[in-house]
mmCIF file of C-alpha atoms in Angstrom:
data_model
loop_
_atom_site.group_PDB
_atom_site.id
_atom_site.type_symbol
_atom_site.label_atom_id
_atom_site.label_comp_id
_atom_site.label_asym_id
_atom_site.label_seq_id
_atom_site.Cartn_x
_atom_site.Cartn_y
_atom_site.Cartn_z
ATOM 1 C CA MET A 1 -15.469 -11.457 11.278
ATOM 2 C CA GLY A 2 -14.167 -9.468 8.299
ATOM 3 C CA THR A 3 -10.539 -9.536 7.304
ATOM 4 C CA VAL A 4 -10.039 -5.850 8.087
ATOM 5 C CA HIS A 5 -11.542 -6.184 11.580
ATOM 6 C CA LEU A 6 -9.492 -9.273 12.345
ATOM 7 C CA ALA A 7 -6.344 -7.581 11.077
ATOM 8 C CA GLY A 8 -7.121 -4.642 13.348
ATOM 9 C CA LEU A 9 -7.435 -6.908 16.356
ATOM 10 C CA LEU A 10 -4.126 -8.523 15.519
ATOM 11 C CA LEU A 11 -2.483 -5.128 15.265
ATOM 12 C CA GLY A 12 -3.770 -4.285 18.728
ATOM 13 C CA LEU A 13 -2.572 -7.614 20.058
ATOM 14 C CA LEU A 14 0.814 -7.070 18.504
ATOM 15 C CA ALA A 15 1.088 -3.614 20.067
ATOM 16 C CA SER A 16 0.212 -4.947 23.521
ATOM 17 C CA LEU A 17 2.758 -7.755 23.302
ATOM 18 C CA THR A 18 5.619 -5.716 21.861
ATOM 19 C CA LEU A 19 7.265 -5.154 25.242
ATOM 20 C CA LEU A 20 6.593 -8.661 26.531
ATOM 21 C CA ALA A 21 6.927 -11.073 23.651
ATOM 22 C CA PRO A 22 10.265 -12.494 22.485
ATOM 23 C CA PRO A 23 11.275 -11.855 18.866
ATOM 24 C CA PRO A 24 10.079 -15.288 17.582
ATOM 25 C CA LEU A 25 6.531 -14.587 18.771
ATOM 26 C CA LEU A 26 6.563 -11.140 17.203
ATOM 27 C CA THR A 27 7.711 -12.698 13.961
ATOM 28 C CA LEU A 28 4.857 -15.207 14.112
ATOM 29 C CA LEU A 29 2.262 -12.498 14.760
ATOM 30 C CA LEU A 30 3.598 -10.375 11.924
ATOM 31 C CA GLY A 31 3.429 -13.382 9.626
ATOM 32 C CA ILE A 32 -0.207 -14.032 10.548
ATOM 33 C CA LEU A 33 -1.102 -10.374 10.048
ATOM 34 C CA THR A 34 0.643 -10.245 6.673
ATOM 35 C CA GLY A 35 -1.272 -13.323 5.556
ATOM 36 C CA LEU A 36 -4.579 -11.749 6.545
ATOM 37 C CA LEU A 37 -3.796 -8.529 4.736
ATOM 38 C CA LEU A 38 -2.773 -10.433 1.617
ATOM 39 C CA SER A 39 -6.114 -12.225 1.722
ATOM 40 C CA THR A 40 -7.764 -9.129 0.261
ATOM 41 C CA THR A 41 -6.242 -9.802 -3.161
ATOM 42 C CA GLN A 42 -8.227 -10.409 -6.315
ATOM 43 C CA THR A 43 -7.923 -14.196 -6.002
ATOM 44 C CA TRP A 44 -9.612 -14.239 -2.621
ATOM 45 C CA ASP A 45 -12.248 -11.731 -3.733
ATOM 46 C CA THR A 46 -13.075 -14.017 -6.630
ATOM 47 C CA ILE A 47 -13.396 -17.087 -4.444
ATOM 48 C CA ARG A 48 -15.512 -15.297 -1.839
ATOM 49 C CA LEU A 49 -17.996 -14.022 -4.395
ATOM 50 C CA LEU A 50 -18.166 -17.337 -6.230
ATOM 51 C CA LEU A 51 -18.850 -19.171 -2.998
ATOM 52 C CA SER A 52 -21.540 -16.694 -1.999
ATOM 53 C CA LYS A 53 -23.312 -17.010 -5.372
ATOM 54 C CA LEU A 54 -23.331 -20.797 -5.623
ATOM 55 C CA PRO A 55 -26.658 -22.433 -4.621
ATOM 56 C CA LEU A 56 -24.894 -25.119 -2.595
ATOM 57 C CA GLY A 57 -25.132 -23.477 0.799
ATOM 58 C CA THR A 58 -22.941 -20.982 2.566
ATOM 59 C CA SER A 59 -19.215 -20.737 2.092
ATOM 60 C CA SER A 60 -18.452 -21.576 5.718
ATOM 61 C CA ALA A 61 -17.474 -25.169 6.470
ATOM 62 C CA THR A 62 -18.742 -24.777 10.033
ATOM 63 C CA THR A 63 -22.401 -24.406 9.006
ATOM 64 C CA THR A 64 -24.995 -27.133 8.548
ATOM 65 C CA ASP A 65 -26.862 -28.195 5.436
ATOM 66 C CA GLU A 66 -30.640 -28.027 5.027
ATOM 67 C CA HIS A 67 -31.031 -31.368 6.798
ATOM 68 C CA GLY A 68 -28.996 -30.298 9.824
ATOM 69 C CA GLY A 69 -25.849 -32.241 8.912
ATOM 70 C CA TYR A 70 -22.309 -30.992 8.432
ATOM 71 C CA ALA A 71 -21.847 -28.986 5.216
ATOM 72 C CA TYR A 72 -18.523 -28.601 3.424
ATOM 73 C CA GLY A 73 -19.992 -25.983 1.100
ATOM 74 C CA MET A 74 -17.371 -24.911 -1.427
ATOM 75 C CA ASP A 75 -14.466 -24.225 0.928
ATOM 76 C CA HIS A 76 -12.481 -26.998 -0.714
ATOM 77 C CA ALA A 77 -11.987 -24.642 -3.654
ATOM 78 C CA LEU A 78 -9.131 -23.174 -1.592
ATOM 79 C CA LEU A 79 -7.327 -26.519 -1.806
ATOM 80 C CA ASN A 80 -7.321 -26.344 -5.596
ATOM 81 C CA LEU A 81 -5.346 -23.124 -5.964
ATOM 82 C CA GLN A 82 -2.028 -23.984 -7.529
ATOM 83 C CA PRO A 83 1.174 -21.977 -7.956
ATOM 84 C CA PRO A 84 3.061 -20.603 -9.701
ATOM 85 C CA ALA A 85 1.311 -17.257 -9.838
ATOM 86 C CA THR A 86 2.537 -14.315 -11.882
ATOM 87 C CA PHE A 87 2.446 -10.676 -10.830
ATOM 88 C CA TRP A 88 3.195 -8.826 -14.038
ATOM 89 C CA LEU A 89 2.260 -5.152 -14.127
ATOM 90 C CA ASN A 90 3.256 -3.278 -17.246
ATOM 91 C CA MET A 91 1.332 -2.018 -20.271
ATOM 92 C CA GLY A 92 2.262 -4.983 -22.414
ATOM 93 C CA LEU A 93 3.278 -5.386 -26.033
ATOM 94 C CA TRP A 94 0.154 -6.626 -27.817
ATOM 95 C CA LYS A 95 1.566 -7.084 -31.315
ATOM 96 C CA SER A 96 1.822 -10.879 -31.474
ATOM 97 C CA VAL A 97 -0.215 -12.153 -28.530
ATOM 98 C CA ASP A 98 -3.870 -12.973 -28.027
ATOM 99 C CA LYS A 99 -5.924 -9.952 -26.991
ATOM 100 C CA SER A 100 -6.817 -11.712 -23.717
ATOM 101 C CA ASP A 101 -3.230 -12.745 -22.856
ATOM 102 C CA PHE A 102 -2.090 -10.097 -20.381
ATOM 103 C CA VAL A 103 0.790 -12.198 -19.087
ATOM 104 C CA GLY A 104 1.994 -12.888 -22.616
ATOM 105 C CA ALA A 105 1.854 -9.193 -23.511
ATOM 106 C CA CYS A 106 3.772 -8.227 -20.362
ATOM 107 C CA ARG A 107 6.416 -10.861 -21.055
ATOM 108 C CA ALA A 108 6.741 -9.652 -24.632
ATOM 109 C CA LEU A 109 7.381 -6.076 -23.508
ATOM 110 C CA ALA A 110 9.906 -7.212 -20.915
ATOM 111 C CA GLN A 111 11.630 -9.294 -23.579
ATOM 112 C CA VAL A 112 12.113 -6.243 -25.790
ATOM 113 C CA VAL A 113 13.824 -4.416 -22.923
ATOM 114 C CA ILE A 114 15.987 -7.412 -21.991
ATOM 115 C CA ASP A 115 17.013 -8.004 -25.597
ATOM 116 C CA GLY A 116 18.131 -4.387 -25.820
ATOM 117 C CA LEU A 117 20.819 -5.067 -23.210
ATOM 118 C CA GLU A 118 22.727 -7.590 -25.378
ATOM 119 C CA LEU A 119 23.721 -9.526 -22.270
ATOM 120 C CA LYS A 120 26.732 -11.805 -21.968
ATOM 121 C CA ASP A 121 27.743 -14.323 -19.300
ATOM 122 C CA GLY A 122 29.098 -12.593 -16.233
ATOM 123 C CA ASP A 123 27.496 -9.227 -16.980
ATOM 124 C CA ARG A 124 26.456 -7.161 -13.977
ATOM 125 C CA VAL A 125 22.906 -5.862 -14.470
ATOM 126 C CA PHE A 126 20.925 -3.307 -12.477
ATOM 127 C CA ASP A 127 17.113 -3.330 -12.658
ATOM 128 C CA PHE A 128 15.306 -0.136 -11.628
ATOM 129 C CA GLY A 129 11.720 -0.884 -10.592
ATOM 130 C CA TYR A 130 11.760 -4.699 -10.569
ATOM 131 C CA GLY A 131 8.300 -4.827 -8.956
ATOM 132 C CA CYS A 132 7.259 -8.334 -7.923
ATOM 133 C CA GLY A 133 10.187 -9.878 -9.778
ATOM 134 C CA ASP A 134 8.619 -11.275 -12.946
ATOM 135 C CA GLN A 135 11.054 -9.508 -15.264
ATOM 136 C CA LEU A 136 13.957 -10.647 -13.063
ATOM 137 C CA LEU A 137 12.817 -14.255 -13.304
ATOM 138 C CA LEU A 138 12.515 -13.933 -17.077
ATOM 139 C CA LEU A 139 15.988 -12.413 -17.354
ATOM 140 C CA LEU A 140 17.589 -15.036 -15.103
ATOM 141 C CA SER A 141 15.893 -17.889 -16.973
ATOM 142 C CA GLN A 142 17.557 -16.715 -20.175
ATOM 143 C CA HIS A 143 20.822 -15.395 -18.732
ATOM 144 C CA PRO A 144 21.516 -17.469 -15.598
ATOM 145 C CA HIS A 145 25.142 -16.384 -15.425
ATOM 146 C CA THR A 146 24.445 -12.682 -15.047
ATOM 147 C CA ILE A 147 24.833 -10.868 -11.726
ATOM 148 C CA VAL A 148 21.631 -8.964 -11.041
ATOM 149 C CA THR A 149 20.974 -6.135 -8.585
ATOM 150 C CA GLY A 150 17.782 -4.101 -8.353
ATOM 151 C CA VAL A 151 15.822 -1.508 -6.433
ATOM 152 C CA THR A 152 12.092 -0.885 -6.159
ATOM 153 C CA SER A 153 10.092 1.488 -3.991
ATOM 154 C CA GLU A 154 7.370 -0.798 -2.582
ATOM 155 C CA SER A 155 8.343 -2.988 0.356
ATOM 156 C CA ALA A 156 5.581 -5.563 -0.148
ATOM 157 C CA GLN A 157 6.606 -6.099 -3.760
ATOM 158 C CA ALA A 158 10.283 -6.318 -2.826
ATOM 159 C CA LEU A 159 9.622 -9.018 -0.239
ATOM 160 C CA LEU A 160 7.491 -10.987 -2.680
ATOM 161 C CA ALA A 161 10.125 -10.693 -5.417
ATOM 162 C CA ALA A 162 12.841 -11.938 -3.071
ATOM 163 C CA SER A 163 10.709 -14.915 -2.035
ATOM 164 C CA ARG A 164 10.168 -15.919 -5.673
ATOM 165 C CA LEU A 165 13.835 -16.138 -6.617
ATOM 166 C CA PRO A 166 15.124 -19.688 -7.123
ATOM 167 C CA PRO A 167 17.034 -21.138 -4.156
ATOM 168 C CA HIS A 168 20.750 -20.497 -4.016
ATOM 169 C CA THR A 169 20.915 -17.390 -6.191
ATOM 170 C CA PRO A 170 23.749 -15.506 -4.473
ATOM 171 C CA THR A 171 24.326 -13.368 -7.560
ATOM 172 C CA THR A 172 21.006 -11.558 -7.106
ATOM 173 C CA ALA A 173 20.567 -8.707 -4.607
ATOM 174 C CA LEU A 174 17.313 -6.787 -4.303
ATOM 175 C CA TYR A 175 16.842 -3.479 -2.480
ATOM 176 C CA ILE A 176 14.020 -1.161 -1.425
ATOM 177 C CA GLY A 177 14.253 2.602 -1.854
ATOM 178 C CA ASP A 178 13.921 5.657 -4.056
ATOM 179 C CA ALA A 179 15.378 4.986 -7.493
ATOM 180 C CA VAL A 180 17.088 8.366 -7.742
ATOM 181 C CA ASN A 181 18.456 8.388 -4.190
ATOM 182 C CA PRO A 182 21.017 5.614 -3.556
ATOM 183 C CA SER A 183 21.401 6.681 0.077
ATOM 184 C CA SER A 184 17.820 5.461 0.650
ATOM 185 C CA TRP A 185 18.470 1.959 -0.682
ATOM 186 C CA ARG A 186 18.213 -0.702 2.009
ATOM 187 C CA LYS A 187 18.011 -4.458 2.093
ATOM 188 C CA PRO A 188 14.620 -6.091 2.734
ATOM 189 C CA ALA A 189 13.887 -7.666 6.100
ATOM 190 C CA ASN A 190 15.209 -11.197 6.600
ATOM 191 C CA SER A 191 17.597 -10.740 3.690
ATOM 192 C CA ASN A 192 21.038 -12.307 3.531
ATOM 193 C CA ILE A 193 22.403 -9.250 1.712
ATOM 194 C CA HIS A 194 25.290 -7.672 3.574
ATOM 195 C CA HIS A 195 26.058 -4.617 1.469
ATOM 196 C CA VAL A 196 24.348 -1.791 -0.377
ATOM 197 C CA PRO A 197 25.547 -1.082 -3.925
ATOM 198 C CA LYS A 198 27.496 2.069 -4.665
ATOM 199 C CA PRO A 199 27.020 3.928 -7.956
ATOM 200 C CA ASP A 200 30.627 3.665 -9.089
ATOM 201 C CA GLN A 201 30.775 2.392 -12.685
ATOM 202 C CA THR A 202 29.954 -1.102 -11.484
ATOM 203 C CA TYR A 203 27.392 -2.295 -14.019
ATOM 204 C CA ASP A 204 27.549 -3.548 -17.596
ATOM 205 C CA ALA A 205 23.845 -2.937 -18.225
ATOM 206 C CA ILE A 206 20.855 -1.095 -16.742
ATOM 207 C CA LEU A 207 17.164 -1.677 -17.453
ATOM 208 C CA SER A 208 13.886 -0.131 -16.369
ATOM 209 C CA LEU A 209 10.483 -1.503 -17.373
ATOM 210 C CA ASP A 210 7.485 0.854 -17.182
ATOM 211 C CA SER A 211 8.899 2.709 -14.221
ATOM 212 C CA CYS A 212 11.190 5.640 -14.950
ATOM 213 C CA TYR A 213 8.481 8.163 -15.909
ATOM 214 C CA HIS A 214 7.480 8.095 -12.231
ATOM 215 C CA TYR A 215 10.925 9.127 -10.974
ATOM 216 C CA THR A 216 11.584 12.586 -9.592
ATOM 217 C CA THR A 217 13.116 13.304 -11.947
ATOM 218 C CA ARG A 218 14.098 11.315 -15.015
ATOM 219 C CA LEU A 219 17.036 13.623 -15.706
ATOM 220 C CA LYS A 220 18.429 13.038 -12.217
ATOM 221 C CA TRP A 221 17.976 9.303 -12.719
ATOM 222 C CA LEU A 222 19.753 9.343 -16.091
ATOM 223 C CA HIS A 223 22.766 11.030 -14.517
ATOM 224 C CA LEU A 224 22.766 8.315 -11.837
ATOM 225 C CA CYS A 225 22.544 5.569 -14.480
ATOM 226 C CA HIS A 226 25.482 7.103 -16.352
ATOM 227 C CA GLN A 227 27.452 7.146 -13.110
ATOM 228 C CA MET A 228 26.639 3.489 -12.400
ATOM 229 C CA LEU A 229 27.470 2.111 -15.846
ATOM 230 C CA LYS A 230 30.892 0.994 -16.929
ATOM 231 C CA PRO A 231 32.339 2.732 -20.017
ATOM 232 C CA ASN A 232 30.311 1.636 -23.061
ATOM 233 C CA GLY A 233 27.718 0.091 -20.719
ATOM 234 C CA ARG A 234 24.287 -0.641 -22.210
ATOM 235 C CA PHE A 235 20.963 0.934 -21.233
ATOM 236 C CA SER A 236 17.421 -0.214 -22.117
ATOM 237 C CA CYS A 237 14.029 0.986 -20.883
ATOM 238 C CA THR A 238 10.430 1.746 -21.745
ATOM 239 C CA ASP A 239 9.198 5.288 -21.211
ATOM 240 C CA LEU A 240 6.632 7.945 -22.109
ATOM 241 C CA GLN A 241 7.149 11.132 -24.096
ATOM 242 C CA LEU A 242 4.875 13.823 -25.486
ATOM 243 C CA GLY A 243 3.255 13.134 -28.837
ATOM 244 C CA PRO A 244 2.308 15.213 -31.870
ATOM 245 C CA GLY A 245 -1.139 15.957 -30.437
ATOM 246 C CA TYR A 246 0.490 17.892 -27.628
ATOM 247 C CA ALA A 247 2.406 20.126 -30.034
ATOM 248 C CA ARG A 248 -0.777 20.811 -32.017
ATOM 249 C CA ALA A 249 -2.719 21.682 -28.866
ATOM 250 C CA VAL A 250 0.022 24.045 -27.676
ATOM 251 C CA GLN A 251 -0.052 25.906 -30.985
ATOM 252 C CA SER A 252 -3.858 25.978 -31.112
ATOM 253 C CA SER A 253 -5.897 28.974 -29.968
ATOM 254 C CA ARG A 254 -9.039 26.925 -29.324
ATOM 255 C CA ILE A 255 -10.370 26.825 -25.786
ATOM 256 C CA SER A 256 -11.040 23.088 -26.098
ATOM 257 C CA ASP A 257 -7.368 22.431 -26.788
ATOM 258 C CA LYS A 258 -6.294 24.507 -23.800
ATOM 259 C CA VAL A 259 -8.700 22.542 -21.616
ATOM 260 C CA MET A 260 -7.271 19.318 -23.025
ATOM 261 C CA LEU A 261 -3.772 20.384 -21.997
ATOM 262 C CA LEU A 262 -4.997 21.083 -18.476
ATOM 263 C CA LYS A 263 -6.648 17.662 -18.377
ATOM 264 C CA LEU A 264 -3.389 16.118 -19.546
ATOM 265 C CA ARG A 265 -1.394 17.646 -16.699
ATOM 266 C CA ALA A 266 -4.054 16.697 -14.151
ATOM 267 C CA ALA A 267 -4.223 13.101 -15.412
ATOM 268 C CA LEU A 268 -0.467 12.619 -15.284
ATOM 269 C CA TYR A 269 -0.318 14.151 -11.826
ATOM 270 C CA LEU A 270 -2.940 11.681 -10.583
ATOM 271 C CA THR A 271 -0.899 8.766 -11.942
ATOM 272 C CA GLY A 272 2.144 9.915 -9.981
ATOM 273 C CA ALA A 273 4.149 10.935 -13.050
ATOM 274 C CA PRO A 274 5.902 14.334 -12.641
ATOM 275 C CA TRP A 275 5.188 16.774 -15.445
ATOM 276 C CA ALA A 276 8.911 17.521 -15.703
ATOM 277 C CA ASN A 277 9.383 14.024 -17.161
ATOM 278 C CA PHE A 278 7.155 14.679 -20.173
ATOM 279 C CA LEU A 279 9.105 16.107 -23.066
ATOM 280 C CA THR A 280 8.826 16.481 -26.815
ATOM 281 C CA PRO A 281 10.981 14.009 -28.806
ATOM 282 C CA PRO A 282 13.905 16.425 -29.406
ATOM 283 C CA ALA A 283 13.999 17.511 -25.756
ATOM 284 C CA TYR A 284 13.640 13.892 -24.643
ATOM 285 C CA ILE A 285 16.704 12.735 -26.582
ATOM 286 C CA GLY A 286 18.487 15.859 -25.374
ATOM 287 C CA GLN A 287 18.167 14.630 -21.781
ATOM 288 C CA TYR A 288 20.095 11.474 -22.629
ATOM 289 C CA HIS A 289 22.823 13.421 -24.360
ATOM 290 C CA SER A 290 23.101 15.876 -21.478
ATOM 291 C CA ALA A 291 23.502 12.927 -19.072
ATOM 292 C CA GLY A 292 26.390 11.581 -21.171
ATOM 293 C CA PHE A 293 24.712 8.840 -23.211
ATOM 294 C CA THR A 294 25.512 8.080 -26.847
ATOM 295 C CA ASP A 295 23.935 5.935 -29.580
ATOM 296 C CA VAL A 296 20.481 6.869 -28.300
ATOM 297 C CA VAL A 297 17.702 5.073 -30.203
ATOM 298 C CA VAL A 298 14.054 5.824 -29.405
ATOM 299 C CA GLU A 299 11.367 3.595 -30.937
ATOM 300 C CA ASP A 300 7.680 4.543 -30.765
ATOM 301 C CA ILE A 301 5.632 1.373 -30.139
ATOM 302 C CA SER A 302 2.461 3.111 -28.945
ATOM 303 C CA ALA A 303 0.240 1.455 -31.563
ATOM 304 C CA ASN A 304 1.087 -1.957 -30.134
ATOM 305 C CA VAL A 305 0.687 -0.894 -26.496
ATOM 306 C CA PHE A 306 -2.108 1.576 -25.697
ATOM 307 C CA PRO A 307 -4.977 0.144 -27.816
ATOM 308 C CA GLY A 308 -4.241 -3.444 -26.797
ATOM 309 C CA LEU A 309 -4.112 -2.586 -23.116
ATOM 310 C CA GLY A 310 -7.396 -0.689 -23.307
ATOM 311 C CA ARG A 311 -9.130 -3.550 -25.129
ATOM 312 C CA PHE A 312 -7.838 -6.083 -22.639
ATOM 313 C CA ILE A 313 -9.003 -4.160 -19.560
ATOM 314 C CA LYS A 314 -12.492 -3.668 -20.997
ATOM 315 C CA ALA A 315 -12.867 -7.263 -22.193
ATOM 316 C CA HIS A 316 -11.397 -8.751 -19.033
ATOM 317 C CA ARG A 317 -13.860 -6.783 -16.920
ATOM 318 C CA GLU A 318 -16.705 -8.221 -18.959
ATOM 319 C CA ARG A 319 -15.306 -11.756 -18.751
ATOM 320 C CA MET A 320 -15.002 -11.542 -14.991
ATOM 321 C CA GLY A 321 -18.694 -10.680 -14.845
ATOM 322 C CA GLY A 322 -18.564 -8.509 -11.745
ATOM 323 C CA VAL A 323 -16.665 -11.069 -9.686
ATOM 324 C CA VAL A 324 -14.279 -8.494 -8.269
ATOM 325 C CA GLY A 325 -15.539 -5.445 -6.389
ATOM 326 C CA GLU A 326 -15.931 -2.188 -8.262
ATOM 327 C CA GLY A 327 -13.343 -0.423 -6.122
ATOM 328 C CA LYS A 328 -10.559 -2.738 -7.188
ATOM 329 C CA TRP A 329 -11.484 -2.612 -10.850
ATOM 330 C CA GLY A 330 -11.748 1.161 -10.831
ATOM 331 C CA GLN A 331 -8.039 1.926 -10.903
ATOM 332 C CA TYR A 332 -7.451 -0.314 -13.907
ATOM 333 C CA GLU A 333 -10.491 0.876 -15.814
ATOM 334 C CA MET A 334 -9.429 4.465 -15.177
ATOM 335 C CA ALA A 335 -5.934 3.681 -16.438
ATOM 336 C CA GLY A 336 -7.339 1.985 -19.530
ATOM 337 C CA ARG A 337 -9.534 4.963 -20.366
ATOM 338 C CA LEU A 338 -6.702 7.396 -19.655
ATOM 339 C CA PHE A 339 -4.197 5.730 -21.953
ATOM 340 C CA GLY A 340 -6.868 5.253 -24.609
ATOM 341 C CA TRP A 341 -7.522 8.989 -24.537
ATOM 342 C CA LEU A 342 -3.823 9.849 -24.608
ATOM 343 C CA TRP A 343 -3.375 7.587 -27.629
ATOM 344 C CA GLU A 344 -6.404 8.832 -29.546
ATOM 345 C CA GLU A 345 -5.494 12.476 -29.012
ATOM 346 C CA GLY A 346 -1.811 11.837 -29.772
ATOM 347 C CA LEU A 347 -0.815 13.488 -26.512
ATOM 348 C CA VAL A 348 1.607 10.863 -25.201
ATOM 349 C CA ARG A 349 3.665 8.170 -26.875
ATOM 350 C CA PHE A 350 5.052 4.922 -25.461
ATOM 351 C CA VAL A 351 8.671 4.337 -26.440
ATOM 352 C CA VAL A 352 11.491 1.827 -26.086
ATOM 353 C CA VAL A 353 14.902 3.422 -25.551
ATOM 354 C CA ARG A 354 18.366 1.970 -26.033
ATOM 355 C CA ALA A 355 21.604 3.822 -25.363
ATOM 356 C CA ARG A 356 25.221 3.464 -24.254
ATOM 357 C CA ARG A 357 27.351 5.233 -21.718
ATOM 358 C CA GLY A 358 29.688 7.610 -23.476
#
């Protein structure tokens, strides 16, 4: 029975038992269902296809071999999967890493953002968009005496991030919600957090890694960050802004350039990035000033981000040799082509930003 069908049956079973089962049983059923749904990840897809392609029999340990005896097949491959896994998802800084080292590139980009905070022992840090927690783990490994709080919008990622934190880390509190709407922030299920942070000049530093261009809107978020930072508090993020190719296309009278601008808006819309967040460099810096930030430094690192990411996605697809289904590769290949096009046409630039609360 397929994973989706089995998950559906479990959902039905859960619904029928909701009024009868005690909370511990519900918790058990939810745990089983979550495990089944997580089994559709790339790792399991890889194992399934590998097992189906090997000439050693079927992948089911309950089948028989060609002589009628019990066959283990290749199911024991599952026993060889070893943690720790990483769940990085940013565009990466490809300047000083191998072109096939996605994790290394993601760590390098996170390091640039963390370094921009100039952290000290006891600093209170807020992370917007912590994802599955990799950047938090990196930060805490280097600054174990900081007090970290964060919010992200995806519940599954928040739960995974919380589960990956080292034991006994009472100085770390992770929330789920809309980055620009503190009233939506809530603690994850089964969390020992007893309070929700208030944006009241509480934090010494704020970071955001490959996230803030999705917020609705960045300007609203910058005002919130200013409100949350202590006087002279530090700010560090990666972001996107319009490039010189956009200005040229706007000034051009050619139909092809007008079509390119329409394609740009459509592409950004499909990636969930509001058009209001895409500004020319002067207007971009102006948003920070209008929100009350000073010492704003914007560094364009596009040349070490977009091309490397595009090369990695293409080469990694070829290395995997069709192991993972086309549907799951599609989103990444589309992203790789999109950012390659944006880079080549000079339409969008990838920047690192550092600033202080005025």
